[in-house]
Short mmCIF file of C-alpha atoms and ligand atoms in Angstrom, two decimals:
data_model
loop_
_atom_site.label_atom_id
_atom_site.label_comp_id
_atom_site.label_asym_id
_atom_site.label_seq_id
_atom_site.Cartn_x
_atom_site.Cartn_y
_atom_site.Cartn_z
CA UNK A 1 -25.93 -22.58 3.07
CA UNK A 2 -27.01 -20.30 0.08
CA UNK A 3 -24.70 -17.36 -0.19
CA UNK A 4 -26.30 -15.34 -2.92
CA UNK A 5 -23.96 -13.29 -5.85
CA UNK A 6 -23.03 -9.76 -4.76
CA UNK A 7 -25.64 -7.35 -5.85
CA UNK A 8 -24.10 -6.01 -8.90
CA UNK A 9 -26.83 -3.40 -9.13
CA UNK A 10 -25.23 -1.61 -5.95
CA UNK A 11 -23.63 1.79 -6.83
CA UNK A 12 -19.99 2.44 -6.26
CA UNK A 13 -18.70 3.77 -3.15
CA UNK A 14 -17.91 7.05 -2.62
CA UNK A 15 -15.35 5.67 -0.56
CA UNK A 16 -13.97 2.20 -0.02
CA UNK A 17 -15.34 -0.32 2.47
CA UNK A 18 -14.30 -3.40 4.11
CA UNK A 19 -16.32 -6.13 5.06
CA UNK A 20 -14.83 -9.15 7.24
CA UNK A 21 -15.57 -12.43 6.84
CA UNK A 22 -14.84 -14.41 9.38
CA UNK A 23 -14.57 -13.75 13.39
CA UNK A 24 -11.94 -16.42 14.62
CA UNK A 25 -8.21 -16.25 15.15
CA UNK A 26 -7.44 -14.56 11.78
CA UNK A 27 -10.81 -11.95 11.92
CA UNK A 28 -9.79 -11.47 15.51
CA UNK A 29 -6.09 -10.22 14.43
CA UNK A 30 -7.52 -8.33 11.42
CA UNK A 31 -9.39 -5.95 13.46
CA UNK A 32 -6.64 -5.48 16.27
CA UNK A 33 -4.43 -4.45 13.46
CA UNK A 34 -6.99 -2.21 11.73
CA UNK A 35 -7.32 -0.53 15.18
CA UNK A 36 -3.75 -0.08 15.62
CA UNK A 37 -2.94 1.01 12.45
CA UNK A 38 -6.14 3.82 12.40
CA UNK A 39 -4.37 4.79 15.98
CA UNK A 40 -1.02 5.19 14.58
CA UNK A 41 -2.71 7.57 11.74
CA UNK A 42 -3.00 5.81 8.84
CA UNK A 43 -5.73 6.16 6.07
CA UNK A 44 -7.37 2.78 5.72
CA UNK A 45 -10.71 1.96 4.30
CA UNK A 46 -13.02 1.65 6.94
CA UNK A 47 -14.30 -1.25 8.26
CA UNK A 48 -18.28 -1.21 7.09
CA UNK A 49 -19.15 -4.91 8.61
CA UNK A 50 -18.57 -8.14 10.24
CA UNK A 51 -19.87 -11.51 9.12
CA UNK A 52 -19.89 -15.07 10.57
CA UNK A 53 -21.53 -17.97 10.73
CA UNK A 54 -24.10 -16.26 13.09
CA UNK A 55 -25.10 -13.05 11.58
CA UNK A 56 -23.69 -9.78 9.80
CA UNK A 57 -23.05 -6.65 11.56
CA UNK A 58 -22.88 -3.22 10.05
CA UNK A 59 -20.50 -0.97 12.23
CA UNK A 60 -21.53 2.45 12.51
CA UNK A 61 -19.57 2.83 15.44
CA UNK A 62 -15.72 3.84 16.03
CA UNK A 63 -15.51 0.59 18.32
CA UNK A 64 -15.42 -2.56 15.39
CA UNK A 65 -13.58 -4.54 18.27
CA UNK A 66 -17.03 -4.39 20.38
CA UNK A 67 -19.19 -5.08 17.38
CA UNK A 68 -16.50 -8.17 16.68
CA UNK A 69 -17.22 -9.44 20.30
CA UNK A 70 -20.50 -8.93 19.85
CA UNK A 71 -20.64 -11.35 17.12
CA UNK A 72 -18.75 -13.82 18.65
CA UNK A 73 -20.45 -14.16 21.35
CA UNK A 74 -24.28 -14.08 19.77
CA UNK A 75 -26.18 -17.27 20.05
CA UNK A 76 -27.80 -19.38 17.13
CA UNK A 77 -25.92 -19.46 13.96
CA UNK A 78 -27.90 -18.06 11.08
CA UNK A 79 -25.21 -18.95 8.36
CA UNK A 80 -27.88 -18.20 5.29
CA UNK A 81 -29.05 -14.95 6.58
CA UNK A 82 -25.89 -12.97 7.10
CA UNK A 83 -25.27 -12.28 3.09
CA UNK A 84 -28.59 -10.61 3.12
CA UNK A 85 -27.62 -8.07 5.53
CA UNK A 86 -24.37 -7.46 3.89
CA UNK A 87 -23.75 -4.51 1.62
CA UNK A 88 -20.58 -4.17 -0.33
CA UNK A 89 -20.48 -3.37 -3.89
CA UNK A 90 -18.45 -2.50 -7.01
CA UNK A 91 -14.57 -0.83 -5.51
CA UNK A 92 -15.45 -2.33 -1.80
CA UNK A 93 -12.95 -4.97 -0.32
CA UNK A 94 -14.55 -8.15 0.74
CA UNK A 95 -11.85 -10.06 3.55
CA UNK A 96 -12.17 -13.47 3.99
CA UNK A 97 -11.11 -14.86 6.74
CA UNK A 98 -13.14 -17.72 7.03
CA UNK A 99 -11.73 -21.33 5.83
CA UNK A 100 -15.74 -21.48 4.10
CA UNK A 101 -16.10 -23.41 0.85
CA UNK A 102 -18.94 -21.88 0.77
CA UNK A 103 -17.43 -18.71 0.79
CA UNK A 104 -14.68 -19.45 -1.53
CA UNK A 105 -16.86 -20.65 -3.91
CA UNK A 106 -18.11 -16.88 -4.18
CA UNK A 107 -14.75 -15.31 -4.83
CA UNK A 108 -15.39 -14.94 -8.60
CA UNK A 109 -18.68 -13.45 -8.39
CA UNK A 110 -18.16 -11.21 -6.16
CA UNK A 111 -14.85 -10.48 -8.22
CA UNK A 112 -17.53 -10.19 -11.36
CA UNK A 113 -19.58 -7.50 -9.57
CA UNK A 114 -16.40 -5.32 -9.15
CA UNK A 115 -15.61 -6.03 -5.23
CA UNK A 116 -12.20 -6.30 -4.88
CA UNK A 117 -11.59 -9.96 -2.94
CA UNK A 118 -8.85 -10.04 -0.06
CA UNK A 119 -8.41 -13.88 1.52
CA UNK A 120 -6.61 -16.06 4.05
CA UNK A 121 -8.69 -19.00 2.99
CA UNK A 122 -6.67 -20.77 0.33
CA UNK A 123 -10.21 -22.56 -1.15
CA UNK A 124 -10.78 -20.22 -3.73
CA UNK A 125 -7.10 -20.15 -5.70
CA UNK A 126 -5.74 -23.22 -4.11
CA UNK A 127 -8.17 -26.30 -5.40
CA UNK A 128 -9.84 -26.83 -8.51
CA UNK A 129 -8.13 -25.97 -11.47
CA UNK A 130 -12.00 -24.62 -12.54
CA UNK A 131 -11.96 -22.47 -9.80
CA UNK A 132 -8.96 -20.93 -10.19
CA UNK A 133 -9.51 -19.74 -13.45
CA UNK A 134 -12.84 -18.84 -13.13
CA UNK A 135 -10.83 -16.01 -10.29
CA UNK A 136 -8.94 -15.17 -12.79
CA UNK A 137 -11.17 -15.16 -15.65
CA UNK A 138 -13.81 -12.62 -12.99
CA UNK A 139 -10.52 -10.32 -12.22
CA UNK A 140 -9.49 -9.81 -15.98
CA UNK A 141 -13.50 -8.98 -16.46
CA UNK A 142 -13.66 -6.52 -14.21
CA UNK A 143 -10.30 -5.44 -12.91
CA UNK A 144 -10.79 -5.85 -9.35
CA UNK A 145 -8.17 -7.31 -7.43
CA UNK A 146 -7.42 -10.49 -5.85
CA UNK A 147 -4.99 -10.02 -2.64
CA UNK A 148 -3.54 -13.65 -2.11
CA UNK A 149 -0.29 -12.97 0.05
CA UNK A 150 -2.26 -14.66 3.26
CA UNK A 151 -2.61 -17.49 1.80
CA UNK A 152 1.43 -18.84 0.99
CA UNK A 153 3.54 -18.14 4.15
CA UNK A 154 1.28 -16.27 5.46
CA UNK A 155 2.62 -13.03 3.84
CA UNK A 156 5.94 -13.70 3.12
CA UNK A 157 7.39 -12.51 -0.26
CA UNK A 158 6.93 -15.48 -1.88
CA UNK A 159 3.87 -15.60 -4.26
CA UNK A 160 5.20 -11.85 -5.50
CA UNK A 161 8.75 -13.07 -6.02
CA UNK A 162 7.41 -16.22 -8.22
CA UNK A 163 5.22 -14.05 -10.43
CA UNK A 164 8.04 -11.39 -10.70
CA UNK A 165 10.32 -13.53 -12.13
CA UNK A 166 7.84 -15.10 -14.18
CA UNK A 167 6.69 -11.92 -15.68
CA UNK A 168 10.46 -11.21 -15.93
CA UNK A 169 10.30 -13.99 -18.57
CA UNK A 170 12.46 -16.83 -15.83
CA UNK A 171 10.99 -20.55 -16.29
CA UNK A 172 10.41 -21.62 -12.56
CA UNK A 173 11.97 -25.08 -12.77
CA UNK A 174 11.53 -26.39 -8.91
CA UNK A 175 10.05 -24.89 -5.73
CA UNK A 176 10.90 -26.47 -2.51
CA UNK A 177 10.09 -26.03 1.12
CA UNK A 178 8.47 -26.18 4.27
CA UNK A 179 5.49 -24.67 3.02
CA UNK A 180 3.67 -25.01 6.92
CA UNK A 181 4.01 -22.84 9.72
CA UNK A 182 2.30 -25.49 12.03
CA UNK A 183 3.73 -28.53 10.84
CA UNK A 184 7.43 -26.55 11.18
CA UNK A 185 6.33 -25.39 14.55
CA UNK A 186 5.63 -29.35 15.22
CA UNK A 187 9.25 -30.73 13.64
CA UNK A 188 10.97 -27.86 15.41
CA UNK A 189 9.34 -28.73 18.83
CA UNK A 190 8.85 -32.74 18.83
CA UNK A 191 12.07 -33.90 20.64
CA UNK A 192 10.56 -37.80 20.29
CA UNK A 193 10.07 -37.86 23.83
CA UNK A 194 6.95 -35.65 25.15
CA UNK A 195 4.29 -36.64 23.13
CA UNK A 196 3.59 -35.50 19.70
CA UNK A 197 -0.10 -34.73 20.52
CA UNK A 198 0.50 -32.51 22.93
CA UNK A 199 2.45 -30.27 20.35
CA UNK A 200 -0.50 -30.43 18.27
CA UNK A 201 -2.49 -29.13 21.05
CA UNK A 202 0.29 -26.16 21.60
CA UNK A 203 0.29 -25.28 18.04
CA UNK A 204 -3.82 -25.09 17.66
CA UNK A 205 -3.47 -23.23 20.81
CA UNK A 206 -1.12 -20.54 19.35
CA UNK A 207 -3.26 -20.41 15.89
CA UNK A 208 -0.86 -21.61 13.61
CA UNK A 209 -2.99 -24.73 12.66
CA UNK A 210 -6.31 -24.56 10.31
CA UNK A 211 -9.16 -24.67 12.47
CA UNK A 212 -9.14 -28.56 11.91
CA UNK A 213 -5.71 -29.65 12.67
CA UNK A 214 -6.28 -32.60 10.26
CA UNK A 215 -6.47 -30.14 7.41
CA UNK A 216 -2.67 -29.85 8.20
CA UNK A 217 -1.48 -33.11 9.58
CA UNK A 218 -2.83 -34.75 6.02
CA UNK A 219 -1.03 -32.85 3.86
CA UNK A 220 -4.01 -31.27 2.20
CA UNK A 221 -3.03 -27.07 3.26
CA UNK A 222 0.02 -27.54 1.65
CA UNK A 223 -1.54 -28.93 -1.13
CA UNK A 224 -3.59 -26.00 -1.52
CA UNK A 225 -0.47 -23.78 -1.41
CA UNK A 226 1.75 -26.01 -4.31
CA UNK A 227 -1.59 -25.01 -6.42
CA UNK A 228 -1.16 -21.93 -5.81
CA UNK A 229 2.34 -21.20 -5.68
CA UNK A 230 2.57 -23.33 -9.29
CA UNK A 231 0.09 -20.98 -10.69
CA UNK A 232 1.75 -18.07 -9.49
CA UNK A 233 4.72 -19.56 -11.41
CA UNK A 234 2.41 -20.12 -14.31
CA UNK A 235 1.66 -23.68 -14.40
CA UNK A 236 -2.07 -24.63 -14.48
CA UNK A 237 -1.46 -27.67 -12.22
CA UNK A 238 -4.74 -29.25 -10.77
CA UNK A 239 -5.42 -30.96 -7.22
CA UNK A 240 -4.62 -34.58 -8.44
CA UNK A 241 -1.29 -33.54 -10.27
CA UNK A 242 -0.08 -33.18 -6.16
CA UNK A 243 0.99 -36.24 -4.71
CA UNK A 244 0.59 -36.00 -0.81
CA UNK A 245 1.41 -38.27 1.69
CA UNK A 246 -1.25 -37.82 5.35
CA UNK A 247 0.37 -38.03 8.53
CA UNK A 248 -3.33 -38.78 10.04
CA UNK A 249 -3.96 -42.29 11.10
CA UNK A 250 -6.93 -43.74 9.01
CA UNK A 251 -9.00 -43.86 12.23
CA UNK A 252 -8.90 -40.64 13.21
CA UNK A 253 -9.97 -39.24 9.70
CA UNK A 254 -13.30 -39.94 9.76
CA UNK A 255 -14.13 -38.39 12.96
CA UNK A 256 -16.00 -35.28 14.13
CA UNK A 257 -13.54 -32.70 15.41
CA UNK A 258 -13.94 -33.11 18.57
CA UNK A 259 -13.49 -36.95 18.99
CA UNK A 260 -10.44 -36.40 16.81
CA UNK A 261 -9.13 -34.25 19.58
CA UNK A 262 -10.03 -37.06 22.03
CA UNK A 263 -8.39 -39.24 20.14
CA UNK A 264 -5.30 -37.56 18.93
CA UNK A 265 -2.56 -39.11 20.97
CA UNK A 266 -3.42 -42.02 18.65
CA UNK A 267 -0.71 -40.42 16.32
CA UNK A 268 1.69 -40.57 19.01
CA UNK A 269 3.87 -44.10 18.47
CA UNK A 270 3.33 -43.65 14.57
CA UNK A 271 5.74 -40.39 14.85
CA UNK A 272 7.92 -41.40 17.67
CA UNK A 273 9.09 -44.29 15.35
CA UNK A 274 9.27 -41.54 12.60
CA UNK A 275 11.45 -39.32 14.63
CA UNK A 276 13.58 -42.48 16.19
CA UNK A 277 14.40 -43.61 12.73
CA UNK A 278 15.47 -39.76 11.84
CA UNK A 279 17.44 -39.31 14.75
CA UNK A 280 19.39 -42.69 13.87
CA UNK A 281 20.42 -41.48 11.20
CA UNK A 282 21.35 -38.12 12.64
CA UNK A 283 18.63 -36.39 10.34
CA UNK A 284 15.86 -34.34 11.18
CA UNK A 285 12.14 -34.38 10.39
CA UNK A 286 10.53 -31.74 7.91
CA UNK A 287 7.55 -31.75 6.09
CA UNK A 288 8.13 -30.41 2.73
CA UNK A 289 5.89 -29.31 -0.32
CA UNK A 290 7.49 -29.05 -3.90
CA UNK A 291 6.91 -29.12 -7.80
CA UNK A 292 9.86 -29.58 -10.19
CA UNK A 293 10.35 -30.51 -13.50
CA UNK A 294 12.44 -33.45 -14.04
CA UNK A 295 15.64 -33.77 -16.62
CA UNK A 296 13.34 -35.40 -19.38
CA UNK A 297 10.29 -32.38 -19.05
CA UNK A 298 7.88 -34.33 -16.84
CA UNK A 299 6.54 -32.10 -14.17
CA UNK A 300 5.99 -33.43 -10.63
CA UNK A 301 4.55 -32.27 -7.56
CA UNK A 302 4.58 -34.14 -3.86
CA UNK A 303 3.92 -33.62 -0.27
CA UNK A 304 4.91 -35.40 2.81
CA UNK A 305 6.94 -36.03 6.40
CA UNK A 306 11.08 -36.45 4.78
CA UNK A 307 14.11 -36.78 6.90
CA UNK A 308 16.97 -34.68 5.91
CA UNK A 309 20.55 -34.56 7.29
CA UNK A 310 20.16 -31.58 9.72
CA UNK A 311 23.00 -29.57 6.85
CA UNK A 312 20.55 -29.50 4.21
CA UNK A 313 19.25 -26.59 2.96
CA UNK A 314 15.91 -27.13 3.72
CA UNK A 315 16.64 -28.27 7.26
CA UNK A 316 17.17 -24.64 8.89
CA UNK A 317 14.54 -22.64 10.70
CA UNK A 318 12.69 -22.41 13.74
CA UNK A 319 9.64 -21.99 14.97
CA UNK A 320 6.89 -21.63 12.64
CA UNK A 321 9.18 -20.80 9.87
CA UNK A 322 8.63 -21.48 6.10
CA UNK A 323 11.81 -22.12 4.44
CA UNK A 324 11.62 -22.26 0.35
CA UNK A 325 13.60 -22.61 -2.19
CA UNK A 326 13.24 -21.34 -5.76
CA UNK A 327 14.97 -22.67 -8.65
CA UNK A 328 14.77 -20.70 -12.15
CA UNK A 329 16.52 -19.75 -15.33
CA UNK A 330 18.79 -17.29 -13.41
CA UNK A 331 18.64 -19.29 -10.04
CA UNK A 332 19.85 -22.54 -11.55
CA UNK A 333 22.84 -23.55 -9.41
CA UNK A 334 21.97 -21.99 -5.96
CA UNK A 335 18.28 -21.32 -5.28
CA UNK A 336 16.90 -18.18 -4.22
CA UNK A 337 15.50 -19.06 -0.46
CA UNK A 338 13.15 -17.08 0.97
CA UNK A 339 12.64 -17.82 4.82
CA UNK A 340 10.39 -16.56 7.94
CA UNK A 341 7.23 -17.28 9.97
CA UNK A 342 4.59 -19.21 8.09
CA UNK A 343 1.74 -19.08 10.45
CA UNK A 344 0.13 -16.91 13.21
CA UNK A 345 -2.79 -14.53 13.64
CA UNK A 346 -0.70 -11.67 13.71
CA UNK A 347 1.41 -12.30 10.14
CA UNK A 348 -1.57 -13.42 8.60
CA UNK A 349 -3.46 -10.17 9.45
CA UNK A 350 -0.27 -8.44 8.59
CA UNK A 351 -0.20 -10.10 5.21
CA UNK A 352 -4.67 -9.38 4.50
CA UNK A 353 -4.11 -4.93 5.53
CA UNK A 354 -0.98 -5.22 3.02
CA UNK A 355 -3.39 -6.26 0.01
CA UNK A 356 -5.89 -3.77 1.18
CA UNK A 357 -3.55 -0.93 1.54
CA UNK A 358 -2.13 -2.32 -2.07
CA UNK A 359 -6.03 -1.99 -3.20
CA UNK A 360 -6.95 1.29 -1.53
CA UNK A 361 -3.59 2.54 -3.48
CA UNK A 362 -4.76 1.58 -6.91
CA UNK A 363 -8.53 2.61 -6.11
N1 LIG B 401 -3.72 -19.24 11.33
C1 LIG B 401 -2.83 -18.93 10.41
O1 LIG B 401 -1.62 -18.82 10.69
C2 LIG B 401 -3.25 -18.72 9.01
C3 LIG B 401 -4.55 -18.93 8.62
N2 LIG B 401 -4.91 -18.75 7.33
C4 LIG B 401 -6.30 -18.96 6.96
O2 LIG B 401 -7.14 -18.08 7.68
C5 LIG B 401 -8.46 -18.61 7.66
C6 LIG B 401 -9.10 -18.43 9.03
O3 LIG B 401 -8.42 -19.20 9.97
P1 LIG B 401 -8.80 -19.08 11.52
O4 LIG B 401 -9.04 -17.67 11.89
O5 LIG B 401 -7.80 -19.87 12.26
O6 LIG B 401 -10.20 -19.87 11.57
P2 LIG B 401 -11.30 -19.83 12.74
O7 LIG B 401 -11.98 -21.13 12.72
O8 LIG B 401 -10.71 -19.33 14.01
O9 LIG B 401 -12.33 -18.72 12.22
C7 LIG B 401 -13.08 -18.89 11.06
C8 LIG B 401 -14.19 -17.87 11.06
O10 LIG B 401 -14.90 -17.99 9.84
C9 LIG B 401 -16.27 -17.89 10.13
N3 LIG B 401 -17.07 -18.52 9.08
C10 LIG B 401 -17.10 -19.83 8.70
N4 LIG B 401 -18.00 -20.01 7.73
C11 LIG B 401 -18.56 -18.79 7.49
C12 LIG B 401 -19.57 -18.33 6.62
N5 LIG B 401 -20.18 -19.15 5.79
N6 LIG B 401 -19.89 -17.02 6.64
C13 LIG B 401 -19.26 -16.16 7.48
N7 LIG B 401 -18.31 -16.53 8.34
C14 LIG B 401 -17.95 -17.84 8.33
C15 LIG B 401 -16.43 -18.61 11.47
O11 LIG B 401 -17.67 -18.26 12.05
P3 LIG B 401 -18.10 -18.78 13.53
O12 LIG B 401 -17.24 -18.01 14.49
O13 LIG B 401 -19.53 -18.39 13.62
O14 LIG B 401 -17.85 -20.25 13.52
C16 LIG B 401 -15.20 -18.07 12.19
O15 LIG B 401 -15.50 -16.83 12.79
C17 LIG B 401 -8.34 -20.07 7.20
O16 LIG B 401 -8.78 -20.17 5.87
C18 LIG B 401 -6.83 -20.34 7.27
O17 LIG B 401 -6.39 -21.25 6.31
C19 LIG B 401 -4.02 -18.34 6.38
C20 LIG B 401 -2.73 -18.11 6.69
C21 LIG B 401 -2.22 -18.32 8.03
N1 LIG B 402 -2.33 -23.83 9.03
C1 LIG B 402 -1.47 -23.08 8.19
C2 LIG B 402 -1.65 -21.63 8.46
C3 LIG B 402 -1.17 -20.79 7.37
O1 LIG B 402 -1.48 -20.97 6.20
C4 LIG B 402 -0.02 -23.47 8.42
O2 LIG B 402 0.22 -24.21 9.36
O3 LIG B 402 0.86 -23.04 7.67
#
């Protein structure tokens, strides 16, 4: 797909326009809440167009939720032709809410022609090093903004609290946590007796996986958030500095997504045992993400399936929460633990209007 550079020719806005990238569960949320919120009288930028994989819709209506359906439900996808259609310019917010490479791969240069860049899709700060500071490097150029609280914890305070205390002058020494709202969802739920893959199927269900469960169940969306959580924290880590151990079997990862669905309860006896051996020791199951610097300077980062004794810090939570722990100059004995749901249309699309409000407020 060729998604060509914003047209940096295009004038500024009188006023400030969204365009929405991306019509799934996230999109879907976005425009229920920019609805509601409208309704309830709040000024928001308006919403000036849809995009997916099929086409790009201006609205010129008050009714983005039909234009939204619209898309959705229109036929044969056109993926290179939607960018043509698409006007947004220097001050306009583009929202992604897409899990696109492509996409992300644009963030900077739309960035560079003075959109401001609002994102669920943890592509464009969370993977190559390159990328990442090529966003940062189109943001100090220009100025416009790069609204990233989707993309850790789906909104929670955590990527504000790390650079705060960074720009406080703290040294983060070690954040630790369950960094997944799905895979939480999964350890709170699997009781080692219905099948495991059927929780999958309940948590895909709900929207708190990535469209491709896989992307979750190996490790490689939490990945994507120790990148970006380090570099909030000011460390230029880069994809291969994260160790991460998959929970996918090695046949399923090949697969189209569909046959991997087919195929799923393949993972069931691999985390029955998991859970059995937990459970012996009267510990519980938690997937946990974390970077730390060790006594002699080294820093490490890792990712996998651990079994802690259920009094553990780290243990607590339910449901889809994200449970994190932050350890720093001031926060050196008892981390500061920041806890709450991780996952779910409706705290994503929370987390995407508070960067644009953020935006519209600086405009
Ligand atoms: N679910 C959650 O709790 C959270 C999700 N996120 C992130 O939100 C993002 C979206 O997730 P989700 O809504 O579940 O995903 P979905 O698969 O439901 O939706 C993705 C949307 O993106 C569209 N899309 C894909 N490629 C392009 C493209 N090139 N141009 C335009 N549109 C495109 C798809 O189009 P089409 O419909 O035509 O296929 C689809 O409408 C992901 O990056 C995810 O990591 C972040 C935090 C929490
Ligand atoms: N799939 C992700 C969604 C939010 O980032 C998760 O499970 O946490």
């Amino acid at each position: 797909m060729n998604v060509s550079p914003l047209r940096a020719s295009h004038p500024v806005p009188a006023s400030q326009r969204i365009t929405l990238l991306g019509t799934g569960t996230v999109g879907r949320a976005f425009v229920a809440r920019h609805v509601a919120l409208n309704a309830r009288g709040m000024t928001l930028p308006p919403l000036a167009g849809i995009a997916n994989t099929r086409g790009f819709s201006r609205i010129d209506c008050d009714c983005p939720n039909a234009v939204l359906n619209q898309l959705r439900d229109s036929e044969a996808p056109s993926a290179s032709e939607w960018i043509a259609d698409a006007v947004f310019g220097p001050g306009d917010i583009v929202v992604d809410a897409s899990a696109s490479d492509v996409i992300a791969q644009q963030h900077a240069g739309w960035l560079r022609g003075g959109a401001h860049v609002v994102t669920a899709c943890k592509l464009g700060a969370g993977t190559s090093r390159v990328r990442w500071q090529d966003i940062r490097d189109a943001q100090a150029e220009t100025g416009a903004r790069y609204g990233d609280s989707a993309t850790v914890g789906a909104g929670l305070p955590l990527l504000r609290t790390l650079r705060e205390l960074a720009a406080g002058g703290d040294r983060i020494t070690a954040v630790a946590g369950v960094l997944s709202g799905s895979l939480a969802y999964l350890m709170n739920n699997f009781d080692g007796m219905r099948p495991f893959s059927s929780f999958v199927h309940a948590a895909h269900a709900a929207g708190y996986t990535e469209p491709d469960p896989r992307d979750d169940l190996s490790g490689e969306d939490v990945r994507r958030k120790v990148l970006i959580l380090a570099r909030a924290a000011g460390l230029a880590l880069d994809v291969e500095d994260v160790q991460v151990d998959s929970l996918v079997p090695l046949g399923l990862q090949p697969l189209s997504r569909a046959a991997f669905f087919e195929r799923l309860p393949e993972i069931d006896a691999q985390m029955r045992a998991k859970f059995a051996r937990a459970h012996k020791k009267g510990e519980v199951l938690k997937h946990i993400g974390r970077f730390e610097f060790l006594t002699d300077g080294t820093l490490i980062a890792r990712v996998g399936l651990t079994s802690l004794p259920a009094s553990h810090a780290l243990a607590a939570g339910a449901g889809t929460d994200n449970r994190v722990a932050i350890w720093t100059d001031r926060y050196c004995e008892n981390p500061l633990v920041i806890q709450g749901p991780g996952a779910g249309p409706e705290v994503t699309a929370g987390a995407l209007l508070d960067d644009v409000l953020t935006i519209q407020r600086h405009h």
